[in-house]
Coordinates of C-alpha atoms and ligand atoms in Angstrom, one line a residue:
M1 CA 71.8 90.5 29.8
A2 CA 71.2 94.3 31.3
T3 CA 73.6 95.6 34.2
S4 CA 71.6 96.3 37.3
K5 CA 71.6 99.5 36.9
Q6 CA 69.9 99.3 33.3
L7 CA 67.4 97.0 34.7
Q8 CA 66.5 99.2 37.5
F9 CA 66.0 102.3 34.8
I10 CA 63.8 99.7 32.6
A11 CA 62.0 98.9 36.5
N12 CA 61.4 102.5 36.2
D13 CA 59.2 103.0 33.3
A14 CA 56.0 102.7 32.4
V15 CA 55.7 99.6 31.1
A16 CA 57.4 98.2 34.1
L17 CA 54.9 100.1 36.7
A18 CA 51.4 98.5 34.4
V19 CA 52.9 95.3 34.2
R20 CA 54.3 95.1 37.9
E21 CA 50.7 96.1 39.3
G22 CA 49.1 94.0 37.1
L23 CA 50.7 90.7 37.7
S24 CA 50.0 91.3 41.7
A25 CA 46.6 91.8 41.5
T26 CA 44.2 88.9 41.4
P27 CA 42.8 88.0 38.9
R28 CA 46.3 89.0 37.3
R29 CA 45.9 91.1 34.2
L30 CA 47.8 93.3 31.8
P31 CA 47.2 96.1 30.2
C32 CA 46.2 96.3 26.3
W33 CA 48.2 99.1 25.2
L34 CA 50.7 96.5 25.7
L35 CA 49.6 94.3 23.1
Y36 CA 51.5 97.6 20.4
D37 CA 54.5 97.3 20.1
A38 CA 56.7 97.0 16.9
I39 CA 56.1 93.2 16.7
G40 CA 52.3 93.5 18.0
S41 CA 51.2 96.4 15.5
D42 CA 52.5 94.3 12.7
L43 CA 50.8 91.3 13.4
F44 CA 47.6 93.4 14.4
E45 CA 47.6 94.3 11.0
Q46 CA 48.0 90.9 9.6
I47 CA 45.0 90.1 12.2
T48 CA 42.4 92.9 10.2
E49 CA 43.0 91.1 6.9
L50 CA 42.1 87.8 8.1
P51 CA 38.9 86.0 7.0
E52 CA 37.4 85.6 10.5
Y53 CA 38.1 89.6 11.1
Y54 CA 35.0 90.9 9.7
L55 CA 35.7 94.9 11.6
T56 CA 37.8 96.3 9.4
R57 CA 36.7 95.3 6.0
T58 CA 32.8 96.1 7.3
E59 CA 34.1 99.7 8.5
R60 CA 35.9 100.3 5.2
G61 CA 32.8 99.0 3.3
I62 CA 30.4 101.5 5.0
L63 CA 32.7 103.8 4.5
E64 CA 33.0 103.5 1.2
R65 CA 29.4 103.5 0.6
Y66 CA 28.0 106.2 2.6
A67 CA 31.4 108.5 2.8
G68 CA 29.0 111.5 0.6
E69 CA 26.4 111.3 2.8
I70 CA 28.7 111.8 6.2
L71 CA 30.6 114.4 4.4
Q72 CA 27.6 116.2 3.6
Q73 CA 26.2 115.7 7.3
A74 CA 29.4 116.4 8.8
G75 CA 29.8 120.0 7.3
P76 CA 31.2 122.6 4.7
S77 CA 35.0 123.6 5.2
L78 CA 36.1 120.2 7.1
T79 CA 39.3 119.4 8.7
L80 CA 39.9 115.8 9.4
V81 CA 41.7 114.9 12.6
E82 CA 42.2 111.2 13.6
L83 CA 43.0 109.1 16.7
G84 CA 44.7 106.2 16.7
A85 CA 45.4 106.6 12.8
G86 CA 48.0 104.4 12.6
T87 CA 48.0 104.3 8.7
A88 CA 45.4 105.8 8.0
S89 CA 44.3 103.4 5.3
K90 CA 40.7 103.6 5.8
T91 CA 40.6 107.7 6.1
C92 CA 41.5 107.9 2.4
I93 CA 38.1 106.5 1.4
L94 CA 36.8 110.0 3.3
I95 CA 40.0 112.0 1.9
E96 CA 39.3 111.2 -1.6
E97 CA 35.5 112.4 -0.9
L98 CA 36.6 115.4 0.7
L99 CA 38.7 116.7 -2.0
Q100 CA 36.0 116.3 -4.4
R101 CA 34.3 119.1 -2.6
Q102 CA 36.7 121.5 -1.1
S103 CA 40.1 122.6 -3.0
R104 CA 42.2 122.4 0.1
V105 CA 42.2 119.9 3.0
L106 CA 44.2 119.8 6.1
F107 CA 44.5 116.3 7.9
Y108 CA 45.7 115.8 11.4
P109 CA 46.3 112.0 11.9
I110 CA 47.8 111.0 15.8
D111 CA 49.2 108.0 16.7
V112 CA 51.5 107.1 19.2
S113 CA 53.5 104.9 16.5
P114 CA 56.2 107.6 14.7
S115 CA 56.9 104.7 11.9
A116 CA 52.7 104.3 11.3
L117 CA 52.8 108.0 10.8
D118 CA 55.5 109.0 9.0
E119 CA 53.7 105.6 6.7
A120 CA 50.7 107.4 6.6
V121 CA 52.6 111.0 5.6
R122 CA 54.4 108.6 2.8
Q123 CA 51.6 107.2 1.0
L124 CA 48.9 109.7 1.4
G125 CA 51.4 112.8 0.1
R126 CA 51.9 110.1 -2.7
Q127 CA 48.4 109.2 -3.2
F128 CA 46.9 113.1 -2.4
P129 CA 49.5 115.9 -3.7
A130 CA 46.9 118.8 -2.9
L131 CA 46.2 117.2 0.5
R132 CA 48.4 118.7 3.6
V133 CA 48.9 116.6 6.3
N134 CA 49.9 117.7 9.8
P135 CA 51.1 114.4 12.2
I136 CA 51.0 114.3 15.5
A137 CA 52.9 112.0 17.3
A138 CA 51.0 111.6 21.5
D139 CA 48.9 109.2 22.9
Y140 CA 45.0 109.2 24.0
T141 CA 45.9 112.1 26.7
G142 CA 48.2 114.1 24.6
G143 CA 46.2 113.0 21.4
V144 CA 43.4 114.7 23.1
H145 CA 45.5 117.5 24.5
A146 CA 46.5 118.8 21.2
L147 CA 42.8 118.7 19.4
S148 CA 42.4 121.9 21.2
R149 CA 44.5 124.0 19.6
I150 CA 43.8 122.9 16.3
S151 CA 41.8 125.9 13.9
G152 CA 39.0 126.0 11.7
R153 CA 36.0 122.5 11.3
K154 CA 37.0 119.5 12.8
L155 CA 35.7 116.2 12.1
V156 CA 37.3 114.0 14.5
L157 CA 37.3 110.5 13.7
Y158 CA 37.8 107.8 15.9
I159 CA 36.8 104.8 13.8
G160 CA 38.2 101.0 13.6
S161 CA 36.4 100.1 17.0
S162 CA 39.2 101.1 19.2
I163 CA 36.5 102.9 21.5
G164 CA 35.6 99.0 22.5
N165 CA 39.1 98.0 23.8
F166 CA 37.9 100.9 27.0
D167 CA 35.6 99.8 30.1
I168 CA 32.2 101.6 29.6
P169 CA 33.6 104.2 32.5
D170 CA 36.8 104.5 30.7
A171 CA 34.6 104.9 27.4
I172 CA 33.0 107.7 28.8
R173 CA 35.8 109.4 30.0
L174 CA 38.1 109.5 27.0
L175 CA 34.5 110.6 24.9
R176 CA 34.2 113.6 26.9
H177 CA 37.8 114.7 27.0
I178 CA 37.7 114.4 23.2
R179 CA 34.1 116.2 23.4
Q180 CA 36.0 119.0 25.9
T181 CA 38.3 120.5 22.8
M182 CA 34.9 120.4 20.4
R183 CA 33.5 123.4 19.1
P184 CA 29.7 123.8 17.8
G185 CA 29.9 122.9 14.7
D186 CA 32.8 120.7 15.1
A187 CA 31.9 116.5 14.7
L188 CA 32.8 113.1 15.7
L189 CA 32.6 110.0 13.9
L190 CA 32.8 107.0 15.9
G191 CA 33.3 103.4 14.7
A192 CA 31.9 100.6 16.9
D193 CA 31.2 96.9 16.4
F194 CA 27.9 96.1 17.1
A195 CA 27.0 92.7 19.3
K196 CA 26.1 89.5 17.5
S197 CA 26.3 85.8 17.7
P198 CA 29.0 84.5 19.0
R199 CA 29.6 82.1 15.6
I200 CA 30.4 85.2 14.3
L201 CA 32.4 86.8 17.4
L202 CA 35.1 83.6 18.4
P203 CA 36.4 83.2 15.6
A204 CA 37.3 87.0 15.1
Y205 CA 39.2 86.8 17.8
D206 CA 40.4 83.1 18.0
D207 CA 41.4 82.7 13.9
A208 CA 42.2 79.4 12.6
Q209 CA 45.4 80.4 11.8
G210 CA 46.4 81.4 15.1
V211 CA 47.3 84.5 14.2
T212 CA 44.8 86.2 17.3
A213 CA 47.0 83.7 19.6
R214 CA 50.6 85.2 18.3
F215 CA 49.6 88.2 18.8
T216 CA 48.3 87.9 22.3
R217 CA 51.1 85.7 23.4
N218 CA 53.8 88.5 22.0
I219 CA 52.6 90.4 25.3
L220 CA 54.4 87.9 26.9
A221 CA 57.5 87.6 23.9
R222 CA 57.4 91.3 24.9
L223 CA 58.1 91.3 28.5
N224 CA 60.5 88.6 27.6
R225 CA 62.5 91.1 25.0
E226 CA 62.1 94.5 27.4
L227 CA 62.0 93.0 31.1
E228 CA 63.7 90.2 30.4
A229 CA 61.1 88.1 32.0
D230 CA 61.5 84.0 31.0
F231 CA 58.3 83.3 29.7
C232 CA 57.9 79.8 28.3
L233 CA 55.1 81.4 25.5
D234 CA 53.9 77.6 24.7
L235 CA 52.7 77.1 28.3
F236 CA 49.9 79.3 27.2
R237 CA 46.5 79.0 25.6
H238 CA 45.3 81.4 24.5
V239 CA 41.4 81.8 25.3
A240 CA 38.7 84.2 23.8
L241 CA 35.4 84.1 25.2
W242 CA 32.2 86.1 25.0
N243 CA 30.7 87.3 27.8
R244 CA 27.2 88.3 27.1
R245 CA 25.6 89.9 30.0
D246 CA 28.6 92.7 29.9
S247 CA 28.5 92.2 25.8
R248 CA 32.3 92.1 25.5
M249 CA 34.9 89.6 23.9
E250 CA 37.0 88.9 26.6
I251 CA 40.9 87.8 26.1
Y252 CA 42.8 85.7 28.2
L253 CA 46.3 83.7 28.4
E254 CA 46.1 80.6 30.2
S255 CA 48.6 78.9 31.8
T256 CA 48.6 74.9 30.9
T257 CA 50.6 74.1 33.7
S258 CA 51.9 74.9 37.1
H259 CA 55.4 76.6 36.4
A260 CA 57.2 80.1 37.8
V261 CA 58.2 82.6 36.0
F262 CA 60.7 85.3 37.1
I263 CA 60.9 88.6 35.8
P264 CA 64.9 90.4 36.7
A265 CA 63.9 94.1 35.7
L266 CA 60.7 94.0 38.1
D267 CA 62.9 91.4 40.9
M268 CA 59.6 90.1 40.4
D269 CA 58.5 86.0 40.5
L270 CA 55.4 84.5 39.7
L271 CA 53.6 81.6 40.6
L272 CA 51.2 80.3 38.0
E273 CA 48.5 77.1 38.8
A274 CA 47.7 75.4 35.6
G275 CA 44.4 76.7 34.2
E276 CA 45.1 80.1 35.9
R277 CA 44.3 83.0 33.4
I278 CA 45.9 86.3 32.3
H279 CA 43.0 88.9 31.4
I280 CA 44.3 91.1 28.3
E281 CA 41.8 92.6 26.6
N282 CA 38.0 93.6 26.3
S283 CA 35.8 94.0 23.1
Y284 CA 33.1 95.4 23.5
K285 CA 30.5 95.0 21.5
Y286 CA 27.2 97.6 21.5
T287 CA 23.9 97.6 20.5
P288 CA 22.1 100.6 19.0
G289 CA 20.9 101.8 22.5
M290 CA 24.3 100.8 24.2
I291 CA 26.0 103.2 21.5
G292 CA 23.5 106.6 22.4
E293 CA 23.8 106.0 25.4
L294 CA 27.6 106.3 26.0
L295 CA 27.3 109.5 23.5
R296 CA 24.7 110.9 25.9
Q297 CA 26.7 110.3 28.4
S298 CA 29.9 111.7 27.2
G299 CA 27.6 115.1 26.2
F300 CA 28.1 114.0 22.4
Q301 CA 24.1 113.8 20.7
L302 CA 24.2 110.6 17.8
E303 CA 23.1 112.9 14.7
Q304 CA 23.0 109.9 12.8
S305 CA 24.1 106.0 12.1
W306 CA 25.5 103.9 9.2
T307 CA 25.4 100.5 9.1
D308 CA 26.8 97.0 6.9
Y309 CA 24.0 95.3 5.7
H310 CA 24.1 92.6 7.9
K311 CA 24.3 95.8 10.7
W312 CA 27.9 94.0 12.2
F313 CA 29.1 97.2 12.3
G314 CA 28.6 101.1 12.8
V315 CA 29.7 104.1 12.1
H316 CA 27.9 107.3 14.1
L317 CA 28.1 110.8 13.5
A318 CA 27.7 112.7 17.0
R319 CA 27.9 116.5 18.0
V320 CA 28.3 118.5 21.1
Ligands
AVI1 C1 42.3 97.2 18.2 N1 40.7 96.7 18.4 C2 40.1 97.5 18.1 C3 40.7 95.1 18.3 C4 39.8 94.7 18.8 O1 38.7 94.3 17.4 O2 38.7 94.8 19.7 C5 42.2 94.1 18.8 C6 42.1 92.7 18.8 N2 42.1 92.2 19.7 C7 42.1 91.3 18.8 N3 41.7 90.8 17.9 C8 42.0 92.0 17.6

């Protein structure tokens, strides 16, 4: 049990602030970045390998098939930068192709997780001795800031459809911010999921093995670990819905019964009704028109797009 002084300290940090704000709101919500503690990041890695979660392997397929064309289009003498790089597992495809074109390649993976960056440095160092990796541990704001200090012609990678977890105005804000750090000749490579039938989308976010449900419920387990909350995970159902009007998957945790929860670090009592939902995440699914518009409103010009056979996923090259 933490002392009251420790609890006070915890209550001041970003997690506590976000939880207090989100769980006091109507309807209740939690920000999706809270999903990614060490356990959540591990569960997300498992999601990317699920048969229903087509996104990762489809994007990987596009990169494998079109790496040469993408780099040709991006231009000569590139420095690679990746936002939200994680372990940079898909980026290897571009690095391998780039090393055939340039004798010297510099790669700046940017991520909040120092352990993911360590893993990236280790793996890439083993696989590509000629590659120079300069990891930057930072969140989006700090990471985008770091971008402006990188010299040379940049290819900025923002792949994995992470942009889809931002609401449209926030996505535009983030892309504008990225754009401000780029110079003429630099390029952005954006990976984004396309809108498709809910028959494909719903299982991708509610898989048969229940890994995605565990990933979502881990957000409450995190609050139990970090804020000493007493959420009973079995009282929450993972709900994945397709919102056709807004072109997004919506993820919720639904309380199956009316019950109370106490969060000591926030001195906060919650009374949840049976059927009440806590919104956890949106995952936008774009049409080609939405992508062009998103980039245009962010000050980019869409130059070329690559997709897979089913047109399920797109990788887009844009310039300032
Ligand atoms: C990280 N992000 C692109 C994932 C997505 O598909 O929106 C997060 C995720 N949530 C549930 N499954 C995967």
